[in-house]
Structures are given as C-alpha cells and as structure tokens.
Short mmCIF file of N, CA and C in Angstrom, two decimals:
data_model
loop_
_atom_site.label_atom_id
_atom_site.label_comp_id
_atom_site.label_asym_id
_atom_site.label_seq_id
_atom_site.Cartn_x
_atom_site.Cartn_y
_atom_site.Cartn_z
N UNK A 1 -64.29 -104.64 -111.87
CA UNK A 1 -64.93 -103.17 -112.48
C UNK A 1 -65.91 -103.44 -111.16
N UNK A 2 -67.03 -103.99 -111.57
CA UNK A 2 -68.27 -103.39 -111.48
C UNK A 2 -68.58 -104.81 -110.54
N UNK A 3 -67.87 -105.59 -109.42
CA UNK A 3 -68.36 -105.98 -108.41
C UNK A 3 -67.59 -105.42 -107.38
N UNK A 4 -66.61 -104.76 -107.99
CA UNK A 4 -66.16 -103.83 -106.98
C UNK A 4 -66.59 -102.60 -106.65
N UNK A 5 -67.58 -101.81 -108.35
CA UNK A 5 -67.96 -100.42 -107.00
C UNK A 5 -69.08 -101.89 -105.90
N UNK A 6 -69.91 -102.48 -106.71
CA UNK A 6 -70.52 -103.31 -105.93
C UNK A 6 -70.86 -103.91 -104.16
N UNK A 7 -69.42 -104.29 -104.11
CA UNK A 7 -68.48 -104.41 -102.66
C UNK A 7 -69.78 -102.95 -102.15
N UNK A 8 -68.66 -101.69 -102.91
CA UNK A 8 -68.11 -100.75 -102.15
C UNK A 8 -70.36 -100.41 -101.41
N UNK A 9 -71.38 -100.30 -103.11
CA UNK A 9 -72.25 -100.13 -102.54
C UNK A 9 -73.24 -100.95 -100.87
N UNK A 10 -72.36 -102.14 -101.12
CA UNK A 10 -73.29 -102.98 -99.98
C UNK A 10 -72.40 -102.62 -98.64
N UNK A 11 -70.85 -101.74 -99.06
CA UNK A 11 -70.24 -100.96 -97.04
C UNK A 11 -71.19 -99.88 -97.16
N UNK A 12 -71.86 -98.96 -97.84
CA UNK A 12 -72.15 -97.82 -97.96
C UNK A 12 -73.89 -98.13 -96.80
N UNK A 13 -74.36 -99.02 -97.48
CA UNK A 13 -75.59 -99.34 -97.39
C UNK A 13 -75.32 -99.66 -96.10
N UNK A 14 -74.49 -100.98 -95.65
CA UNK A 14 -74.28 -101.74 -93.91
C UNK A 14 -74.38 -100.25 -93.60
N UNK A 15 -73.54 -99.20 -93.56
CA UNK A 15 -73.50 -98.62 -92.57
C UNK A 15 -75.12 -97.44 -92.54
N UNK A 16 -75.25 -96.74 -93.13
CA UNK A 16 -75.92 -95.90 -93.49
C UNK A 16 -77.51 -96.77 -92.40
N UNK A 17 -77.52 -98.08 -92.92
CA UNK A 17 -78.62 -98.61 -91.50
C UNK A 17 -78.63 -99.20 -90.68
N UNK A 18 -77.25 -98.65 -89.85
CA UNK A 18 -77.01 -98.34 -88.81
C UNK A 18 -76.21 -100.26 -88.48
N UNK A 19 -75.62 -100.60 -89.83
CA UNK A 19 -74.32 -101.64 -89.03
C UNK A 19 -73.13 -100.78 -88.12
N UNK A 20 -72.43 -101.20 -88.21
CA UNK A 20 -70.66 -100.87 -87.80
C UNK A 20 -69.94 -100.82 -89.17
N UNK A 21 -68.97 -99.57 -88.24
CA UNK A 21 -68.33 -99.22 -90.47
C UNK A 21 -67.63 -99.90 -90.43
N UNK A 22 -67.34 -100.04 -91.46
CA UNK A 22 -66.25 -101.50 -92.08
C UNK A 22 -64.16 -100.55 -92.21
N UNK A 23 -64.16 -100.06 -90.85
CA UNK A 23 -63.42 -99.43 -90.49
C UNK A 23 -61.78 -100.37 -91.51
N UNK A 24 -61.74 -101.47 -91.17
CA UNK A 24 -60.61 -101.68 -92.05
C UNK A 24 -61.03 -101.86 -93.34
N UNK A 25 -62.44 -101.37 -94.30
CA UNK A 25 -62.79 -101.27 -95.39
C UNK A 25 -62.24 -100.25 -95.59
N UNK A 26 -62.34 -99.32 -95.13
CA UNK A 26 -62.27 -98.37 -95.09
C UNK A 26 -60.45 -97.32 -94.80
N UNK A 27 -59.56 -98.10 -94.01
CA UNK A 27 -58.10 -98.00 -93.92
C UNK A 27 -58.10 -98.55 -95.92
N UNK A 28 -58.26 -100.07 -96.39
CA UNK A 28 -57.33 -99.96 -97.38
C UNK A 28 -57.93 -99.23 -98.90
N UNK A 29 -58.56 -98.64 -98.72
CA UNK A 29 -59.07 -97.74 -99.54
C UNK A 29 -58.35 -96.93 -99.89
N UNK A 30 -58.13 -96.53 -98.14
CA UNK A 30 -56.91 -95.15 -98.07
C UNK A 30 -55.26 -95.46 -98.33
N UNK A 31 -55.24 -96.74 -98.20
CA UNK A 31 -54.16 -97.07 -98.14
C UNK A 31 -53.59 -97.64 -100.03
N UNK A 32 -54.47 -98.21 -100.16
CA UNK A 32 -54.86 -98.48 -101.54
C UNK A 32 -55.14 -97.93 -103.04
N UNK A 33 -56.02 -97.50 -102.82
CA UNK A 33 -57.04 -96.19 -103.23
C UNK A 33 -56.55 -94.75 -103.62
N UNK A 34 -56.34 -94.43 -102.10
CA UNK A 34 -56.23 -93.35 -102.44
C UNK A 34 -54.47 -92.88 -103.40
N UNK A 35 -53.87 -94.05 -101.96
CA UNK A 35 -51.47 -93.34 -102.28
C UNK A 35 -50.99 -94.63 -103.02
N UNK A 36 -52.51 -95.10 -103.76
CA UNK A 36 -51.70 -97.15 -103.96
C UNK A 36 -50.97 -96.46 -105.11
N UNK A 37 -49.54 -97.16 -104.90
CA UNK A 37 -48.38 -96.89 -105.04
C UNK A 37 -47.41 -95.85 -105.38
N UNK A 38 -48.24 -95.15 -104.64
CA UNK A 38 -46.48 -94.50 -103.95
C UNK A 38 -46.72 -94.15 -102.63
N UNK A 39 -46.79 -94.74 -101.88
CA UNK A 39 -45.82 -94.77 -100.40
C UNK A 39 -45.33 -96.86 -101.21
N UNK A 40 -44.22 -96.25 -101.38
CA UNK A 40 -42.77 -97.19 -101.57
C UNK A 40 -42.24 -97.37 -100.16
N UNK A 41 -42.39 -97.21 -98.74
CA UNK A 41 -41.43 -97.84 -97.79
C UNK A 41 -42.31 -98.10 -96.72
N UNK A 42 -41.92 -99.32 -95.92
CA UNK A 42 -42.42 -100.31 -95.35
C UNK A 42 -42.70 -98.77 -93.73
N UNK A 43 -41.55 -97.72 -93.61
CA UNK A 43 -41.83 -97.88 -92.32
C UNK A 43 -43.07 -96.15 -93.15
N UNK A 44 -43.07 -96.19 -93.89
CA UNK A 44 -44.20 -95.22 -94.03
C UNK A 44 -45.66 -95.10 -94.32
N UNK A 45 -45.29 -97.01 -94.82
CA UNK A 45 -47.01 -97.34 -95.04
C UNK A 45 -47.33 -96.88 -93.67
N UNK A 46 -46.46 -97.51 -92.16
CA UNK A 46 -46.84 -98.43 -91.52
C UNK A 46 -47.33 -96.61 -90.58
N UNK A 47 -46.94 -95.49 -90.72
CA UNK A 47 -47.08 -94.10 -90.64
C UNK A 47 -48.22 -94.04 -90.92
N UNK A 48 -48.63 -93.50 -92.75
CA UNK A 48 -50.01 -93.51 -93.39
C UNK A 48 -51.00 -94.07 -92.53
N UNK A 49 -50.71 -95.70 -91.53
CA UNK A 49 -51.73 -96.95 -91.63
C UNK A 49 -51.77 -96.14 -89.42
N UNK A 50 -51.01 -95.91 -89.01
CA UNK A 50 -51.01 -94.73 -88.24
C UNK A 50 -51.53 -93.94 -87.78
N UNK A 51 -51.66 -92.89 -88.64
CA UNK A 51 -52.23 -91.57 -88.87
C UNK A 51 -53.34 -91.77 -89.43
N UNK A 52 -53.95 -93.20 -90.21
CA UNK A 52 -55.85 -93.39 -90.21
C UNK A 52 -56.77 -93.99 -89.31
N UNK A 53 -55.69 -95.03 -88.75
CA UNK A 53 -55.97 -95.24 -87.37
C UNK A 53 -56.12 -94.39 -85.90
N UNK A 54 -55.39 -92.90 -86.17
CA UNK A 54 -55.84 -92.27 -85.62
C UNK A 54 -56.99 -91.09 -85.24
N UNK A 55 -57.49 -91.18 -86.92
CA UNK A 55 -57.83 -89.94 -86.81
C UNK A 55 -59.75 -90.42 -87.78
N UNK A 56 -59.46 -91.76 -88.14
CA UNK A 56 -60.85 -92.29 -88.80
C UNK A 56 -60.73 -93.81 -88.15
N UNK A 57 -61.59 -93.09 -87.14
CA UNK A 57 -61.78 -94.29 -85.94
C UNK A 57 -63.56 -93.91 -85.56
N UNK A 58 -64.15 -95.03 -84.79
CA UNK A 58 -65.43 -94.75 -84.11
C UNK A 58 -66.25 -93.08 -83.46
N UNK A 59 -65.07 -93.37 -82.55
CA UNK A 59 -64.93 -91.87 -81.24
C UNK A 59 -65.04 -90.90 -82.12
N UNK A 60 -63.72 -90.33 -83.41
CA UNK A 60 -63.61 -89.25 -84.22
C UNK A 60 -64.71 -89.04 -84.78
N UNK A 61 -65.21 -89.84 -85.49
CA UNK A 61 -66.13 -89.20 -86.43
C UNK A 61 -67.84 -89.70 -85.57
N UNK A 62 -67.36 -90.57 -85.19
CA UNK A 62 -69.17 -90.57 -84.84
C UNK A 62 -69.51 -89.94 -83.33
N UNK A 63 -68.37 -89.11 -82.88
CA UNK A 63 -68.43 -87.26 -82.11
C UNK A 63 -69.00 -88.18 -80.94
N UNK A 64 -68.25 -89.40 -80.57
CA UNK A 64 -68.50 -90.06 -78.52
C UNK A 64 -67.95 -89.45 -77.50
N UNK A 65 -66.27 -88.69 -78.82
CA UNK A 65 -65.64 -88.95 -77.43
C UNK A 65 -65.82 -87.65 -76.57
N UNK A 66 -65.77 -87.11 -75.55
CA UNK A 66 -65.78 -86.62 -74.72
C UNK A 66 -65.25 -84.85 -75.68
N UNK A 67 -63.42 -84.96 -75.96
CA UNK A 67 -63.02 -83.75 -76.22
C UNK A 67 -62.57 -83.97 -77.41
N UNK A 68 -62.64 -82.64 -77.76
CA UNK A 68 -62.07 -82.28 -80.00
C UNK A 68 -60.61 -83.38 -79.48
N UNK A 69 -60.39 -84.28 -81.13
CA UNK A 69 -59.10 -84.70 -81.24
C UNK A 69 -58.17 -83.58 -81.91
N UNK A 70 -57.39 -83.30 -81.53
CA UNK A 70 -56.74 -82.57 -81.28
C UNK A 70 -55.16 -82.92 -82.95
N UNK A 71 -55.63 -82.00 -83.97
CA UNK A 71 -54.47 -82.89 -85.56
C UNK A 71 -53.34 -82.43 -85.04
N UNK A 72 -53.53 -81.31 -84.70
CA UNK A 72 -51.68 -81.03 -85.03
C UNK A 72 -52.50 -78.78 -83.79
N UNK A 73 -51.07 -77.84 -83.54
CA UNK A 73 -51.15 -77.20 -82.63
C UNK A 73 -52.11 -76.69 -82.58
N UNK A 74 -52.91 -75.83 -83.96
CA UNK A 74 -54.23 -75.23 -83.70
C UNK A 74 -55.21 -75.45 -84.94
N UNK A 75 -55.24 -76.97 -85.10
CA UNK A 75 -56.05 -77.66 -85.71
C UNK A 75 -56.99 -79.08 -84.65
N UNK A 76 -58.29 -78.31 -84.55
CA UNK A 76 -59.02 -79.53 -83.62
C UNK A 76 -59.83 -80.27 -84.50
N UNK A 77 -60.72 -81.48 -84.84
CA UNK A 77 -61.45 -82.13 -85.98
C UNK A 77 -61.96 -82.61 -85.12
N UNK A 78 -63.41 -81.73 -85.22
CA UNK A 78 -64.67 -81.68 -85.01
C UNK A 78 -65.62 -82.68 -84.08
N UNK A 79 -66.69 -82.87 -83.50
CA UNK A 79 -67.13 -83.60 -83.05
C UNK A 79 -68.38 -84.02 -83.71
N UNK A 80 -68.25 -84.81 -84.42
CA UNK A 80 -69.28 -84.97 -85.95
C UNK A 80 -68.91 -85.34 -87.08
N UNK A 81 -70.03 -85.65 -87.50
CA UNK A 81 -69.97 -86.26 -88.35
C UNK A 81 -69.92 -85.46 -90.52
N UNK A 82 -70.19 -84.44 -89.60
CA UNK A 82 -70.56 -83.01 -90.39
C UNK A 82 -69.44 -82.87 -91.57
N UNK A 83 -70.13 -83.23 -93.20
CA UNK A 83 -68.91 -82.48 -93.79
C UNK A 83 -67.95 -81.39 -94.28
N UNK A 84 -69.57 -80.20 -93.77
CA UNK A 84 -68.99 -78.50 -94.14
C UNK A 84 -68.00 -78.40 -92.51
N UNK A 85 -68.14 -78.94 -91.68
CA UNK A 85 -66.99 -78.71 -90.41
C UNK A 85 -65.37 -78.94 -90.83
N UNK A 86 -65.31 -80.73 -91.81
CA UNK A 86 -64.36 -80.95 -92.67
C UNK A 86 -63.94 -80.35 -93.43
N UNK A 87 -64.41 -79.33 -94.33
CA UNK A 87 -64.02 -78.72 -95.05
C UNK A 87 -63.81 -77.55 -94.49
N UNK A 88 -64.41 -76.52 -93.36
CA UNK A 88 -63.68 -75.68 -93.35
C UNK A 88 -62.74 -75.80 -92.32
N UNK A 89 -61.61 -76.89 -92.35
CA UNK A 89 -61.00 -77.30 -91.35
C UNK A 89 -60.20 -77.46 -92.59
N UNK A 90 -59.96 -78.15 -93.25
CA UNK A 90 -59.59 -77.36 -94.88
C UNK A 90 -59.15 -75.94 -95.63
N UNK A 91 -60.10 -75.81 -95.31
CA UNK A 91 -60.18 -73.87 -96.19
C UNK A 91 -59.38 -73.22 -95.22
N UNK A 92 -59.07 -73.54 -94.42
CA UNK A 92 -58.90 -72.21 -93.19
C UNK A 92 -57.24 -72.50 -93.80
N UNK A 93 -56.53 -73.70 -93.98
CA UNK A 93 -54.91 -74.06 -93.61
C UNK A 93 -54.67 -73.88 -94.67
N UNK A 94 -53.29 -72.89 -94.17
CA UNK A 94 -52.83 -71.75 -95.19
C UNK A 94 -51.08 -72.78 -95.49
N UNK A 95 -50.71 -71.58 -96.20
CA UNK A 95 -50.00 -71.76 -97.46
C UNK A 95 -48.93 -72.96 -96.91
N UNK A 96 -48.31 -72.91 -95.43
CA UNK A 96 -47.27 -73.89 -94.80
C UNK A 96 -48.21 -75.20 -94.26
N UNK A 97 -48.77 -75.23 -95.15
CA UNK A 97 -49.03 -76.56 -94.85
C UNK A 97 -48.94 -78.02 -95.26
N UNK A 98 -47.85 -78.55 -95.07
CA UNK A 98 -46.54 -78.98 -94.64
C UNK A 98 -45.56 -79.22 -93.74
N UNK A 99 -46.18 -77.76 -93.40
CA UNK A 99 -45.34 -77.63 -91.60
C UNK A 99 -45.08 -78.59 -90.82
N UNK A 100 -44.03 -78.36 -90.03
CA UNK A 100 -43.54 -80.54 -89.81
C UNK A 100 -44.49 -80.15 -88.57
N UNK A 101 -45.36 -79.53 -87.44
CA UNK A 101 -45.53 -78.85 -86.39
C UNK A 101 -46.90 -80.28 -86.83
N UNK A 102 -47.60 -80.22 -88.43
CA UNK A 102 -48.66 -80.79 -88.60
C UNK A 102 -48.29 -82.53 -88.45
N UNK A 103 -47.38 -82.87 -88.24
CA UNK A 103 -47.55 -84.13 -88.74
C UNK A 103 -46.73 -84.92 -87.04
N UNK A 104 -46.66 -83.80 -86.88
CA UNK A 104 -46.17 -83.89 -85.18
C UNK A 104 -44.92 -84.22 -84.80
N UNK A 105 -43.44 -82.93 -85.66
CA UNK A 105 -42.89 -82.76 -85.99
C UNK A 105 -42.02 -81.99 -84.94
N UNK A 106 -40.75 -81.82 -84.52
CA UNK A 106 -40.82 -80.56 -84.12
C UNK A 106 -40.07 -79.33 -84.96
N UNK A 107 -40.43 -78.22 -84.93
CA UNK A 107 -40.02 -77.05 -85.76
C UNK A 107 -38.89 -77.06 -86.72
N UNK A 108 -38.35 -77.66 -85.76
CA UNK A 108 -36.74 -77.76 -86.35
C UNK A 108 -35.42 -78.58 -86.97
N UNK A 109 -36.49 -79.98 -87.61
CA UNK A 109 -37.19 -81.62 -88.35
C UNK A 109 -35.78 -81.37 -89.19
N UNK A 110 -35.91 -79.33 -89.78
CA UNK A 110 -35.53 -79.52 -91.34
C UNK A 110 -34.34 -79.50 -91.17
N UNK A 111 -34.25 -78.69 -90.63
CA UNK A 111 -32.05 -78.40 -90.15
C UNK A 111 -31.19 -79.59 -90.07
N UNK A 112 -30.54 -79.40 -91.11
CA UNK A 112 -29.20 -80.33 -90.66
C UNK A 112 -28.24 -79.95 -90.21
#
C-alpha cells in the first residue's frame, strides 16, 4: 500500500512540475481502481478504454483544442482543467443521466 501511495505522489509531482501527464497511469487508475472488478466483459472493457482515451487526453484537459469536445448532444466539455467547470456539468445533468444519447446510442436502442 505504501509504495503505491508514493508512486501516486511521484506521478502527481511530475505533472505539477511541468512533466508530461502519465495518461497510461491515469487510464489504469480508472480501469482498475475506479471500475476494478465491475467491468467483467472484454467488450465493455474496450468501450471503457475508448471513453477514457477520448475524454481524458492532453488536448481535452489541457484546453489546447480549438473547439469544445462534445460529450453528448447537450453536453460540451470545457476548454480547461478547471474542476469547478466539470463539477457544474455534473450538477446540471438531469435525472435521465442514463439516456442512450449520452453514450452515443440512438434514442430507440432500448426498444426490442
């Protein structure tokens, strides 16, 4: 546990002192620590990895892209790494947060 903690601190220090963001490390944290054990289908794991690389990268977080990244039809990611801007997006989500459109799926996907 302790060596892992120091590895985390090392990565944060590298980023804060102007080093490159360790994206593979961050993707691993999401895949293993946040979703660890709950994604048990290889296809779902691939979808998770796709979302992580699409929405967590230097262009999106660093604000270096020209236009905002569209998360869904009515949700745009900010051109910054400002936590409060991302928090506001989450707070503004309505109760229909599992809507198929949020995942790039057609509205009628649940009909069978």
